[in-house]
CSV table of C-alpha atoms in Angstrom, one decimal:
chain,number,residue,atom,x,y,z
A,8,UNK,CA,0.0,0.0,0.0
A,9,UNK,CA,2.7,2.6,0.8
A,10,UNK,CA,4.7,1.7,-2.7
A,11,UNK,CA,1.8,2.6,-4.4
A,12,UNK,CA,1.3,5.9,-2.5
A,13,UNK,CA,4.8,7.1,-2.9
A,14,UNK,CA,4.1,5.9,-7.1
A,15,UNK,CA,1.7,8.4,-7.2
A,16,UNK,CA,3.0,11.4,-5.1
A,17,UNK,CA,6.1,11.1,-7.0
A,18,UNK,CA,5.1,12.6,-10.5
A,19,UNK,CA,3.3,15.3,-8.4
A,20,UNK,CA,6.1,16.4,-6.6
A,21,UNK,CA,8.3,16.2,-9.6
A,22,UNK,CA,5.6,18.1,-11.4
A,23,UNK,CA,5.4,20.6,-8.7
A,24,UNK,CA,9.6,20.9,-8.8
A,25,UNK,CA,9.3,21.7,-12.5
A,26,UNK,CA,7.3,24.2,-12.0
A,27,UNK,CA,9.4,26.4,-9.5
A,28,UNK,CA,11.7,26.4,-12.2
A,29,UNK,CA,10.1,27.8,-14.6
A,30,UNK,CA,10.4,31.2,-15.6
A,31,UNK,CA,7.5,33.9,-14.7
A,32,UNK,CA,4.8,34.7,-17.4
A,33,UNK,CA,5.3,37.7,-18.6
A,34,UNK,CA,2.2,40.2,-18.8
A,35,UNK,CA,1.3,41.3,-22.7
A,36,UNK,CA,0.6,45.3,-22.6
A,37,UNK,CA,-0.2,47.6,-25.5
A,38,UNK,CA,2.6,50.3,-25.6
A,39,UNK,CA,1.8,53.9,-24.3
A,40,UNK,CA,3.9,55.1,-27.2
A,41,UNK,CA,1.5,53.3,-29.6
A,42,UNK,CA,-0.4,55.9,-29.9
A,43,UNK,CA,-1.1,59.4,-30.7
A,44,UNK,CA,-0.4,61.5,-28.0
A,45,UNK,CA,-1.8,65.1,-29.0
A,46,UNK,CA,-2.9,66.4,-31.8
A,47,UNK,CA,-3.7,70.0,-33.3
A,48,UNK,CA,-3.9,71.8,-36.9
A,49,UNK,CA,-2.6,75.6,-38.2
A,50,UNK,CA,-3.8,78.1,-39.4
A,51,UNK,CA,-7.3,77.9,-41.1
A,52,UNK,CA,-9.4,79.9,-44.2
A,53,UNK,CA,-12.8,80.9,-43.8
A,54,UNK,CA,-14.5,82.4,-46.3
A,55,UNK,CA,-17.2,85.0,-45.6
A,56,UNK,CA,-20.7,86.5,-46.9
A,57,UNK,CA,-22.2,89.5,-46.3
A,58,UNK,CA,-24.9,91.7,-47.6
A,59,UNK,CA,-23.8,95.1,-47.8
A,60,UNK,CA,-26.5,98.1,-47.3
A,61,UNK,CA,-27.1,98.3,-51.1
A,62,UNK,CA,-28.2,95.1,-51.5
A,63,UNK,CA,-25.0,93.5,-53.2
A,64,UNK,CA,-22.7,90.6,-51.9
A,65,UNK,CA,-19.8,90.9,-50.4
A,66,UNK,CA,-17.0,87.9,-49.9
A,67,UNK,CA,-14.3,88.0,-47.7
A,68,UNK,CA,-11.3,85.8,-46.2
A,69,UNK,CA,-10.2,85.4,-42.7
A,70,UNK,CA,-7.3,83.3,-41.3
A,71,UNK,CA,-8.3,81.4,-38.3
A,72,UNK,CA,-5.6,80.6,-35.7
A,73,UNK,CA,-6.5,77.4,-34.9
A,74,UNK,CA,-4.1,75.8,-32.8
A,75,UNK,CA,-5.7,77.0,-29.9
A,76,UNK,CA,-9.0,74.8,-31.0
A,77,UNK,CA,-9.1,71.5,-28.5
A,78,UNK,CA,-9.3,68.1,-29.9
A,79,UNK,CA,-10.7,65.1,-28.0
A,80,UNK,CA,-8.3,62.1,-27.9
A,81,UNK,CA,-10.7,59.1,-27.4
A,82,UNK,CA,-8.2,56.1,-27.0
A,83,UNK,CA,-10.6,53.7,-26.5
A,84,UNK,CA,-12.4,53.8,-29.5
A,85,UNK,CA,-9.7,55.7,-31.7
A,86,UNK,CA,-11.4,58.9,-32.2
A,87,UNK,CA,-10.1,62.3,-32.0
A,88,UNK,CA,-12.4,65.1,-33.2
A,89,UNK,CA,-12.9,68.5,-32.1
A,90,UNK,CA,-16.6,69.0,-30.0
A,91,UNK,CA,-17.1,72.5,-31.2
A,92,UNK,CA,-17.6,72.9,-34.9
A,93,UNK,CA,-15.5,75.0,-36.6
A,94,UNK,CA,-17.2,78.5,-38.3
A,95,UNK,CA,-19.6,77.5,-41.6
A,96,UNK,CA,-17.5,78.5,-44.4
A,97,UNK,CA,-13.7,77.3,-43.2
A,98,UNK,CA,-11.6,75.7,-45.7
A,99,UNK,CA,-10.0,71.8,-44.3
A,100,UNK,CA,-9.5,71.1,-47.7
A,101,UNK,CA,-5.7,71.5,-46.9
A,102,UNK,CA,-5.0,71.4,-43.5
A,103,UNK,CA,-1.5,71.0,-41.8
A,104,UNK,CA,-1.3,69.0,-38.8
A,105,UNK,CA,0.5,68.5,-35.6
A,106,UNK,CA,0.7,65.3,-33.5
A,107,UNK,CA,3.5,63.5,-31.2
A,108,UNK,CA,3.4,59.8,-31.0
A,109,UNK,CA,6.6,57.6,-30.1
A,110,UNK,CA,5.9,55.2,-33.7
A,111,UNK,CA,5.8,55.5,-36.6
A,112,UNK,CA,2.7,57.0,-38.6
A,113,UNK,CA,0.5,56.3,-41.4
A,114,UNK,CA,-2.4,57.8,-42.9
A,115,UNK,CA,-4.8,56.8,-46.0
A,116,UNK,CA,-4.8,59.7,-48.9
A,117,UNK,CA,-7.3,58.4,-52.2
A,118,UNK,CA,-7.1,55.0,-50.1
A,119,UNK,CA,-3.3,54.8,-50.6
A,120,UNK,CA,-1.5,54.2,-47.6
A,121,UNK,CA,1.1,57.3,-47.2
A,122,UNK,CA,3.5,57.9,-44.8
A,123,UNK,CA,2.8,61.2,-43.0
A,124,UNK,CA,5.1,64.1,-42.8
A,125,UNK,CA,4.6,67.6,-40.5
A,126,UNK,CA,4.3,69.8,-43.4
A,127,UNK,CA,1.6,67.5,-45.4
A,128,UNK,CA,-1.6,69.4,-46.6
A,129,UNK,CA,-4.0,66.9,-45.5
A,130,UNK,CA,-8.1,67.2,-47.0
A,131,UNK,CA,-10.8,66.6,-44.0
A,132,UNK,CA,-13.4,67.1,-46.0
A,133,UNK,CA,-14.5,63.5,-44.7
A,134,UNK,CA,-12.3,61.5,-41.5
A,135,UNK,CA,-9.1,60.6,-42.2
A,136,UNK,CA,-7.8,57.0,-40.8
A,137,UNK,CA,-4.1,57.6,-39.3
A,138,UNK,CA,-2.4,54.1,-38.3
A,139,UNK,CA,0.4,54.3,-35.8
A,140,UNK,CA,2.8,51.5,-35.6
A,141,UNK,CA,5.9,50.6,-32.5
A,142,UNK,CA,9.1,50.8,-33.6
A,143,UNK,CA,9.4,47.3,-33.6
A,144,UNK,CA,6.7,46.8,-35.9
A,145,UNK,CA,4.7,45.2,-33.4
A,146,UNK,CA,2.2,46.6,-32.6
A,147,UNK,CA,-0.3,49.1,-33.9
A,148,UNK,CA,-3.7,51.1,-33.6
A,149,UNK,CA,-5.5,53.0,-36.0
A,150,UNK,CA,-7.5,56.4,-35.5
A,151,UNK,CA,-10.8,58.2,-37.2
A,152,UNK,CA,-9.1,62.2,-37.3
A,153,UNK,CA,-12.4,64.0,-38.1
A,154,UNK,CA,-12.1,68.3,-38.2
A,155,UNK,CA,-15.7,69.1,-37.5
A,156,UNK,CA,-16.9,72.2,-39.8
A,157,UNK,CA,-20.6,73.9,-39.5
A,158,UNK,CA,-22.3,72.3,-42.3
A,159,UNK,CA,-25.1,75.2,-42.5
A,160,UNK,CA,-24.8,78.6,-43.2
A,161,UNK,CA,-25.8,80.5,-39.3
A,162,UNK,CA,-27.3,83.5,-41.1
A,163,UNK,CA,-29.4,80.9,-43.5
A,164,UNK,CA,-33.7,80.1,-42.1
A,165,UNK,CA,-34.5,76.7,-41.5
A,166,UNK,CA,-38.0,76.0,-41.6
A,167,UNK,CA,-39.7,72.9,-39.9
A,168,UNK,CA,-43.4,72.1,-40.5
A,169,UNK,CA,-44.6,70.4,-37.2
A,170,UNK,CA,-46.4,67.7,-38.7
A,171,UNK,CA,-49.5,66.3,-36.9
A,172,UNK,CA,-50.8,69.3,-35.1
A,173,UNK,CA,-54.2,69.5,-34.3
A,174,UNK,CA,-54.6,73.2,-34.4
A,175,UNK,CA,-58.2,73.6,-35.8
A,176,UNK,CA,-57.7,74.5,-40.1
A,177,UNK,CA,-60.6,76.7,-41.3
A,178,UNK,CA,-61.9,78.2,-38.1
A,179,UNK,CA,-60.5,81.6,-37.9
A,180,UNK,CA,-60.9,84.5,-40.4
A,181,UNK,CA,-58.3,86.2,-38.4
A,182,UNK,CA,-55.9,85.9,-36.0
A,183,UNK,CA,-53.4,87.3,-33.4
A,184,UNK,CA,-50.3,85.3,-31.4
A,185,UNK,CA,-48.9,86.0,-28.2
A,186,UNK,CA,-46.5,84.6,-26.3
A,187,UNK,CA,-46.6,84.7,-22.0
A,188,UNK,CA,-43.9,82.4,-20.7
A,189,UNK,CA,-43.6,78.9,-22.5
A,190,UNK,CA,-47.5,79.1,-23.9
A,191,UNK,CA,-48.2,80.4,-27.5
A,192,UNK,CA,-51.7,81.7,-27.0
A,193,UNK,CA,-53.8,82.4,-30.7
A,194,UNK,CA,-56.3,84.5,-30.0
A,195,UNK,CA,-58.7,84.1,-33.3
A,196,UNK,CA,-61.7,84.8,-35.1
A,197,UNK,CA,-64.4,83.5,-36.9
A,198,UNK,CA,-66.5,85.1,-40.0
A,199,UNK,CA,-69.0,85.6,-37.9
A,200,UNK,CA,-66.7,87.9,-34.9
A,201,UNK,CA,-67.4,85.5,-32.6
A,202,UNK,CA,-63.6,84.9,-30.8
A,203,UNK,CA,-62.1,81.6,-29.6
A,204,UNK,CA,-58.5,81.1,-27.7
A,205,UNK,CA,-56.5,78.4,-28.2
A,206,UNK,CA,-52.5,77.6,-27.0
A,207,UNK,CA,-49.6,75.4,-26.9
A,208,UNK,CA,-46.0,75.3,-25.4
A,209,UNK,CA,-43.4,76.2,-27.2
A,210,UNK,CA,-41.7,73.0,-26.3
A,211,UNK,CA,-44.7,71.4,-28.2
A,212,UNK,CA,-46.8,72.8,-30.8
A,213,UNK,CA,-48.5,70.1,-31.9
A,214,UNK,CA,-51.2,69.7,-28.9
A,215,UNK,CA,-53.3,72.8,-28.9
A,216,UNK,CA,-56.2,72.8,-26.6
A,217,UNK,CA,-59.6,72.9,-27.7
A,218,UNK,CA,-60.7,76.5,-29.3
A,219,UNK,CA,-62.5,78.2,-26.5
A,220,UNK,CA,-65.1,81.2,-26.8
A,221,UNK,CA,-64.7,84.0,-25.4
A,222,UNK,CA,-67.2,85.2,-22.4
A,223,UNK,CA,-67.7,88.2,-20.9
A,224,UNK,CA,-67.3,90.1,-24.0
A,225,UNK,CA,-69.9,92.9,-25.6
A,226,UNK,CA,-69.9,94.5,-28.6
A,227,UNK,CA,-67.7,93.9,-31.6
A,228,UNK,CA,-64.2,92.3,-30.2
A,229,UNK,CA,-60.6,92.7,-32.1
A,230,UNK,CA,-58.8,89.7,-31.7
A,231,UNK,CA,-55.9,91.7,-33.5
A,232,UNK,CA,-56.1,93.6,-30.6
A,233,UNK,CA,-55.0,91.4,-27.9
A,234,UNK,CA,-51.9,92.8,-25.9
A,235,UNK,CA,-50.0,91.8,-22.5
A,236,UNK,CA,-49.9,93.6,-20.0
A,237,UNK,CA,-48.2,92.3,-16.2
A,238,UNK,CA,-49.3,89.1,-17.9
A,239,UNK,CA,-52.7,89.3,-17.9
A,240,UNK,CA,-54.1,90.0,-22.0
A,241,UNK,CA,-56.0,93.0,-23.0
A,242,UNK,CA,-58.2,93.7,-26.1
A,243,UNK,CA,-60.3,96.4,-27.7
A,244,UNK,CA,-64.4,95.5,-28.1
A,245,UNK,CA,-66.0,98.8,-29.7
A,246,UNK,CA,-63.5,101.0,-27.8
A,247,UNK,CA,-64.2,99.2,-24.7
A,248,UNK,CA,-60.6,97.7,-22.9
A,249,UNK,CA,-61.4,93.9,-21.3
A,250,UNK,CA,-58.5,92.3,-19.1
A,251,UNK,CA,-58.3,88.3,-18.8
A,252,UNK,CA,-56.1,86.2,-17.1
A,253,UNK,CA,-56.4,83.8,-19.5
A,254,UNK,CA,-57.7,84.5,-22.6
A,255,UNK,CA,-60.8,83.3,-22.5
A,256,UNK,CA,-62.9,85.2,-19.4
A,257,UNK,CA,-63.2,88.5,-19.9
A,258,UNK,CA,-64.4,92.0,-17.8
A,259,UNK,CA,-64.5,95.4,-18.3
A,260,UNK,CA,-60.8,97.0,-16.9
A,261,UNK,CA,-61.4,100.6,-18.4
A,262,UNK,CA,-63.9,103.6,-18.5
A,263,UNK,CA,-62.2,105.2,-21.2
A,264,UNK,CA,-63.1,104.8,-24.7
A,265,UNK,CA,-59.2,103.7,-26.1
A,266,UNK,CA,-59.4,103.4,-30.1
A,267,UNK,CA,-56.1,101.5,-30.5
A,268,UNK,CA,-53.8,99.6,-28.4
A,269,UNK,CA,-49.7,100.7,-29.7
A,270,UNK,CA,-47.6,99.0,-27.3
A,271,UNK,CA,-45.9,98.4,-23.6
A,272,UNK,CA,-43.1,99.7,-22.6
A,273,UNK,CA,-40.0,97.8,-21.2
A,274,UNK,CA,-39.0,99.5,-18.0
A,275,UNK,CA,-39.1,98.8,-14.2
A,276,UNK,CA,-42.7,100.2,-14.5
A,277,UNK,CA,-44.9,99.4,-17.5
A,278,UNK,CA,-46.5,101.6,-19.6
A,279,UNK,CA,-49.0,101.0,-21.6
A,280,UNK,CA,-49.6,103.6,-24.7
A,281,UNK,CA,-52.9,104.0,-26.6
A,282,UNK,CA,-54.8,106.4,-28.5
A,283,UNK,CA,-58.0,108.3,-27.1
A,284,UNK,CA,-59.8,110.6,-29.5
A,285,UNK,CA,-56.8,110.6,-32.2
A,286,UNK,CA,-54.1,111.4,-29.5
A,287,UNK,CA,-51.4,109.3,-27.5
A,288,UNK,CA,-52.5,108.0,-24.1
A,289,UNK,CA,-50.8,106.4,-21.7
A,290,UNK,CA,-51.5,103.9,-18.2
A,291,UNK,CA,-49.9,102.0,-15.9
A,292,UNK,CA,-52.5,100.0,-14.6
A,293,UNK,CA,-54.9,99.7,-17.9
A,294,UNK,CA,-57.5,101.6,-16.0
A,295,UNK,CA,-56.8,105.3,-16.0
A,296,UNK,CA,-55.3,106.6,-18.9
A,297,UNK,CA,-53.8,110.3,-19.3
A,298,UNK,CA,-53.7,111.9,-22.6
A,299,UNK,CA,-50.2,113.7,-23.8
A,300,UNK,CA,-51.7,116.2,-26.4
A,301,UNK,CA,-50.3,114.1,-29.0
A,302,UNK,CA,-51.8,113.4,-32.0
A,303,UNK,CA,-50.9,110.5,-34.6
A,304,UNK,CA,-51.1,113.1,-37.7
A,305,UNK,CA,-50.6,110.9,-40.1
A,306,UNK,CA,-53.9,108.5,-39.1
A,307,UNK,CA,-52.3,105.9,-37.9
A,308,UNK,CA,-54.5,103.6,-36.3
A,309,UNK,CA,-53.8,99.8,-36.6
A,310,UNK,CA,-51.1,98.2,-34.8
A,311,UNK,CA,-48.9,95.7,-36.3
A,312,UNK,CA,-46.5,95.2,-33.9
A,313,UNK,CA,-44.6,97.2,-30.9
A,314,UNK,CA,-41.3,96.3,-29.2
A,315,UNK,CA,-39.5,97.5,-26.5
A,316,UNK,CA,-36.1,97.4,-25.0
A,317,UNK,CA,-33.2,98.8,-23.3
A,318,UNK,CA,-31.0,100.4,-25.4
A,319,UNK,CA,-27.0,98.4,-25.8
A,320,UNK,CA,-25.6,101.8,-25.2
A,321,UNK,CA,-27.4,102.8,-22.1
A,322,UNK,CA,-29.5,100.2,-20.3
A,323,UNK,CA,-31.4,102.8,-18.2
A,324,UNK,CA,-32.7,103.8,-21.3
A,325,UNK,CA,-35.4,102.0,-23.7
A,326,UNK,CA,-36.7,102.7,-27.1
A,327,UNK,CA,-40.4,101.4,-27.6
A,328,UNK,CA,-41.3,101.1,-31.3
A,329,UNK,CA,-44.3,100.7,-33.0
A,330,UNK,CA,-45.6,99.6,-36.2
A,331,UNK,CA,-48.8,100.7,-37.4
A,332,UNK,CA,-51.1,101.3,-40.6
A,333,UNK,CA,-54.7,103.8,-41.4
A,334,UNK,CA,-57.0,100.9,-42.3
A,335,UNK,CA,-58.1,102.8,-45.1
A,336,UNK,CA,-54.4,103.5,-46.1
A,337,UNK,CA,-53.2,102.3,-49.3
A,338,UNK,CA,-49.4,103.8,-48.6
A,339,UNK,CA,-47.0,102.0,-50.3
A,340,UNK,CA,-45.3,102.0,-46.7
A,341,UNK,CA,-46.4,101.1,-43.0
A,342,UNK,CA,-46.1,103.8,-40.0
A,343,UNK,CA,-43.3,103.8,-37.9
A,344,UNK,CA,-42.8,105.3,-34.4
A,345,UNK,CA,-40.3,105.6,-32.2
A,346,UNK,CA,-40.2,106.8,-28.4
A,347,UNK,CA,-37.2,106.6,-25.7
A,348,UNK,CA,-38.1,106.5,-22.2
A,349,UNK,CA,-36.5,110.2,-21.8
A,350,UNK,CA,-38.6,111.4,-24.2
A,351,UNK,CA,-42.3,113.0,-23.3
A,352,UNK,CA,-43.2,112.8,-27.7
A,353,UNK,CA,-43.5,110.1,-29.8
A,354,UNK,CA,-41.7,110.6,-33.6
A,355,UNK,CA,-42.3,109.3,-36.8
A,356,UNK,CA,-39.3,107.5,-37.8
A,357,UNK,CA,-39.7,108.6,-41.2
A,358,UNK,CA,-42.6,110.1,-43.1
A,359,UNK,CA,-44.5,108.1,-45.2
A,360,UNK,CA,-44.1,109.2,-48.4
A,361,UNK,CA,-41.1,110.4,-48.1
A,362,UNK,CA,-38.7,107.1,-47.2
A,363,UNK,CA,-38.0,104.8,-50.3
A,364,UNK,CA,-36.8,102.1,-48.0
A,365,UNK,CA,-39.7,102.5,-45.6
A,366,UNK,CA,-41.3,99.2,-43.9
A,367,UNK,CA,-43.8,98.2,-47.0
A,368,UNK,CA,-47.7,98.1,-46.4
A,369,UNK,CA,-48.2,94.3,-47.4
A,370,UNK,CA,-51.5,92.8,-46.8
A,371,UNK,CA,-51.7,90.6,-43.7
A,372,UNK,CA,-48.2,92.4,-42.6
A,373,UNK,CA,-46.3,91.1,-39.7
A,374,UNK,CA,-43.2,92.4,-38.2
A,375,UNK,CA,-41.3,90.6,-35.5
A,376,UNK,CA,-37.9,91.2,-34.2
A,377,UNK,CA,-35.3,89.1,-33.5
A,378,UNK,CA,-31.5,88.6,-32.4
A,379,UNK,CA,-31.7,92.8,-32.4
A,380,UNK,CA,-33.2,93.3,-35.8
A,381,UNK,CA,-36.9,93.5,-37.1
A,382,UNK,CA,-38.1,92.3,-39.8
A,383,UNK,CA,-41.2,92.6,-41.7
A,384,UNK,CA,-43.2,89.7,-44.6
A,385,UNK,CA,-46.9,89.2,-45.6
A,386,UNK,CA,-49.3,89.1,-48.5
A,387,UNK,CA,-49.0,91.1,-51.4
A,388,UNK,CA,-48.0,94.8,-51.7
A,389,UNK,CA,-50.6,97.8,-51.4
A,390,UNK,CA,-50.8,101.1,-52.6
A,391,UNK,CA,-48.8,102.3,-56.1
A,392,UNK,CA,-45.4,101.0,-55.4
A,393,UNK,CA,-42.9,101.3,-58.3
A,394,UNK,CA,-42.4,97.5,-58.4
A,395,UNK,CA,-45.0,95.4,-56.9
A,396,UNK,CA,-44.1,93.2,-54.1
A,397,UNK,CA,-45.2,89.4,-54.4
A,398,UNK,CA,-46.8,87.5,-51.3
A,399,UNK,CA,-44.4,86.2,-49.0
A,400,UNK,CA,-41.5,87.0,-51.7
A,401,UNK,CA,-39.0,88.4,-49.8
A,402,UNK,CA,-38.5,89.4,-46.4
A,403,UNK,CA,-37.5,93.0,-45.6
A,404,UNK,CA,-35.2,93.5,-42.2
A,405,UNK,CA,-34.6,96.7,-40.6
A,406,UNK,CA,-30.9,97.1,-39.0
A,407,UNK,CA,-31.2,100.8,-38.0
A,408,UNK,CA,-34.8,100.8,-35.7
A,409,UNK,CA,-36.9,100.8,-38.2
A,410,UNK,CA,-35.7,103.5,-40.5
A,411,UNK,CA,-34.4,101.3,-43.7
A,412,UNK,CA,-36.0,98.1,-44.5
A,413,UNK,CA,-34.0,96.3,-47.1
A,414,UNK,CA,-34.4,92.6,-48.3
A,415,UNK,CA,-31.2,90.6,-47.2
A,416,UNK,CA,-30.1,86.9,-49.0
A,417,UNK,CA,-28.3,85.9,-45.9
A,418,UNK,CA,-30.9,87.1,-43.1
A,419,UNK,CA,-34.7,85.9,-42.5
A,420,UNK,CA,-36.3,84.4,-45.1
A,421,UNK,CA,-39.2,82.7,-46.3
A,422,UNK,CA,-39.6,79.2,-46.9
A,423,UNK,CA,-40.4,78.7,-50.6
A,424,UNK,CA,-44.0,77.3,-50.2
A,425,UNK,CA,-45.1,80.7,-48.7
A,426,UNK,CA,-44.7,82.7,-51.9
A,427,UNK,CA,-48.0,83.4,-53.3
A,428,UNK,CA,-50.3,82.4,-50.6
A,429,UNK,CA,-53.6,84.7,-49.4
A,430,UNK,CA,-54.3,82.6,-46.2
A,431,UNK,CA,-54.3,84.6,-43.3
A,432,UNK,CA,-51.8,83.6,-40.7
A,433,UNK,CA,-50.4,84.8,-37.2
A,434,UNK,CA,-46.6,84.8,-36.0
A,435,UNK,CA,-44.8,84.8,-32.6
A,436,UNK,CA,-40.8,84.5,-32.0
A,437,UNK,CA,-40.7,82.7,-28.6
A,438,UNK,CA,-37.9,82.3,-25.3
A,439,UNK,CA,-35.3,80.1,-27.7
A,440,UNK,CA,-36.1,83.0,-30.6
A,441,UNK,CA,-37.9,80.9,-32.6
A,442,UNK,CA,-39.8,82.5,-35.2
A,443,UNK,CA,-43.7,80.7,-35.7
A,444,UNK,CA,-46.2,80.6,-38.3
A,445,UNK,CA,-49.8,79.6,-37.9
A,446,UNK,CA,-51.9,79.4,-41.1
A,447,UNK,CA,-55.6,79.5,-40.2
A,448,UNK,CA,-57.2,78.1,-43.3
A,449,UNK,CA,-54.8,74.7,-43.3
A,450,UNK,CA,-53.7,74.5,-39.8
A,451,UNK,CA,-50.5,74.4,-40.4
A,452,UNK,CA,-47.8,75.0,-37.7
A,453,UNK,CA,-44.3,76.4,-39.4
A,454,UNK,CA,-40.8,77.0,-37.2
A,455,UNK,CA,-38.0,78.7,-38.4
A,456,UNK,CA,-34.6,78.7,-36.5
A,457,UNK,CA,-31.4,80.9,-37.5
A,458,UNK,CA,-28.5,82.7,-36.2
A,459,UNK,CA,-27.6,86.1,-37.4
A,460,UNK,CA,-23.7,87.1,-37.3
C-alpha cells in the first residue's frame, strides 16, 4: 500500500519541482507610445458672406488661428475630433497637422496608404484614418481624425413644418399670437366675430387645446387687438378695454373709450400707450389713462407690432417702437414710431411718403424682431409701389430701428412654399427666438430657426 502511494506522489512532486523552475509569465501590454499622444492643426481659411447696405454681396477671407482649437483624444475607441464645430465656411481642404506619438505613422490619402510628414496638406473634408505602428513593428492602432466644420450657413432660415398638429384648419378669419412664458396663446376669429382662444407650449406645438369662446365680451371684439400687459391680455371690443387672465374670461378693466392699443413699454414700471380721440394715451394699470396732447397726424390707427427694450448703449434707457397702418391706407409704406423713455413725444421714424426704404404696407403684414433686428413679410404689396411686391417674396429686415427696411439673402427668409399664398396667418418669436407661423385656413404649424452674425 505505501509503494503505491509514494508511485503516485512522486510525478506530483516532480511536477510541482518543474514548475518552480520555470520562468514567470510575462504580462502582454499595449505600448503607451503606440499611440497618438496630441494632436492640433494651423492656421485655417474661412470664407465670408455679407450683404452690404445696397443690396450686393460681399465675400471676404479670414485666417483662423487654430491651434488653440481643443481636440478630443478618445483612445478607447480611436477617435479624435474637435466637439465645437469649426465657423460655416472654413476651408480643411488643406489642412496642416501636428501630433507627437513615439511610432511610426501612417495615414490613408485616395485610399493609398502614405506615410505622413509635418508639413503634409491633408483634406478633411471626410475622416481621415491615421495608423500608428511601434518601432518594432509590433504593434499598432488606427484612428478616425475627423475636423468638424458647420455644415449650414448661421445666417441661412430653417424651416420645420410640425407635422400632426391638431390646431383647428378653417376656423379663424383672423388671427393674433402671443406669447406669455412657455405658452403660445392664438387668439382668433371667426367670420362671424365670434372669438375663440386656443395655445400650446413652445416646447410642443402640436397639442393645442380645444378653441374656446370667449365670455364676458360685448360689442364687436378685435382679436388683433390682444396685448399683454403684467401678464394678464387685453383687447379692444367697440373701444371698450377687457383684461383676462387667460384669454378666454373676460371683464371690463377701463372707462375710457381707447381706439387703439400701440404698445408696452420695457421699463421697471410698465406703460401702456394708446390712442383716445386721435391722441397718445398712456397707463400703468390699464384703467386710467392720461392723454399727452399728441396726436398721430398721419392716421395711424392699426397696430402691427410694438417692441421695446433697453438700449446696448445705455440700459437705463429703452426705445419702444411701433408699427402701425390707417385701415383705409393704401401707402405704399407702413407707419413707424419711435419713443425713448427720456422722451415726453413720440416721432415718426420717417414720413411716409417720403422714405423709399420704408417698412412696406403688405396685406396681412407682420413684423417681428429678433437677435436685435426687425423684420417685416406678408401678403401682397398695397398702394402704387414702383415695383409690386409678391406674397411672401421676400423678407425686408430693418438694422437701423426701423428707419431702412431692405431685403437681405443671408438674413430671414421665407420658406419657398409661402410665396403666393392669401391665407391669413399669425406669428410669434418665442424664449429660444424661434420664429412661428400659424396658417388658419390649413392649420398648419411652421418654425423657423437661424442665427444672425
Amino acid at each position: 500500500m505505501k509503494k503505491i502511494a509514494m508511485a503516485l506522489l512522486c510525478p506530483l512532486i516532480a511536477g510541482m519541482l518543474f514548475t518552480s523552475c520555470l520562468p514567470e509569465a510575462e504580462e502582454t501590454e499595449l505600448s503607451s507610445t503606440v499611440a497618438i499622444l496630441s494632436f492640433s492643426i494651423n492656421d485655417l481659411k474661412t470664407k465670408h458672406t455679407v450683404t452690404l447696405d445696397n443690396g450686393k454681396d460681399s465675400t471676404y477671407t479670414t485666417i483662423m488661428d487654430a491651434s488653440s482649437i481643443p481636440f478630443t483624444i478618445d483612445q478607447t475607441n480611436g477617435l479624435i475630433y474637435n466637439r465645437d464645430s469649426i465657423a460655416y465656411g472654413t476651408n480643411v481642404t488643406r489642412v496642416i497637422t501636428n501630433l507627437s506619438t513615439d511610432g511610426y505613422v501612417y495615414y490613408y490619402k485616395d485610399r493609398e496608404k502614405t506615410n505622413y510628414k509635418a508639413a503634409d496638406s491633408i483634406d478633411f473634408t471626410n475622416p481621415v484614418k491615421f495608423t500608428v505602428i511601434s518601432h518594432d513593428e509590433m504593434f499598432s492602432r488606427d484612428y478616425l481624425i475627423s475636423i468638424n466644420v458647420h455644415q449650414t450657413d448661421p445666417n441661412s432660415t430653417y424651416w420645420e413644418q410640425l407635422k400632426e398638429s391638431n390646431f383647428q384648419a378653417g376656423l379663424f378669419a383672423k388671427q393674433q399670437a402671443l406669447l406669455r412664458g412657455k405658452q403660445i396663446y392664438v387668439f382668433g376669429q371667426n367670420a362671424n366675430g365670434e372669438c375663440f382662444t386656443t395655445y400650446t407650449d413652445v416646447d410642443n406645438g402640436t397639442q393645442w387645446s380645444d378653441p374656446t369662446p370667449w365670455n364676458g365680451v360685448t360689442g364687436e371684439a378685435d382679436c388683433s387687438s390682444a396685448i399683454l400687459f403684467n401678464e394678464s391680455f387685453y383687447i379692444l371690443a367697440g373701444g371698450i378695454l377687457y383684461q383676462s387672465a387667460d384669454g378666454i374670461n373676460w371683464q371690463v378693466t377701463s372707462s375710457e373709450s381707447v381706439e387703439c392699443l400701440l404698445a408696452v413699454t420695457s421699463e421697471n414700471t410698465s406703460t401702456a400707450w394708446g390712442l383716445i380721440n386721435g391722441a397718445f394715451a398712456y397707463s400703468q394699470d390699464m384703467g386710467t389713462w392720461n392723454t399727452c396732447g399728441q396726436a398721430t397726424e398721419s392716421g395711424m390707427n392699426k397696430r402691427i407690432a410694438s417692441f421695446s427694450q433697453p438700449l446696448r448703449t445705455n440700459t437705463n434707457i429703452h426705445r419702444t417702437i411701433v408699427i402701425g397702418t390707417d385701415t383705409q391706407s393704401t401707402d405704399t409704406c407702413a407707419q413707424v414710431w419711435s419713443k425713448l423713455s427720456t422722451e415726453n413725444r413720440w416721432t415718426e421714424v420717417v414720413p411716409v411718403g417720403t422714405n423709399i426704404y420704408g417698412c412696406p404696407n403688405l396685406e396681412n403684414l407682420a413684423v417681428i424682431r429678433c437677435h436685435n433686428r426687425m423684420y417685416a413679410f406678408g401678403g401682397k404689396s398695397i398702394g402704387e409701389r414702383h415695383v409690386p411686391i409678391e406674397a411672401f417674396s421676400a423678407c425686408y429686415e430693418s438694422r437701423d430701428n426701423g428707419v431702412t427696411w431692405r431685403v437681405r439673402n443671408n438674413g430671414f427668409s421665407m420658406h419657398p412654399s409661402f410665396a403666393g399664398s392669401t391665407d391669413t396667418f399669425s406669428t410669434v418669436v418665442d424664449d429660444k427666438e424661434r420664429v412661428w407661423i400659424i396658417w388658419s385656413s390649413t392649420g398648419e404649424i411652421w418654425r423657423a430657426t437661424w442665427t444672425n452674425n
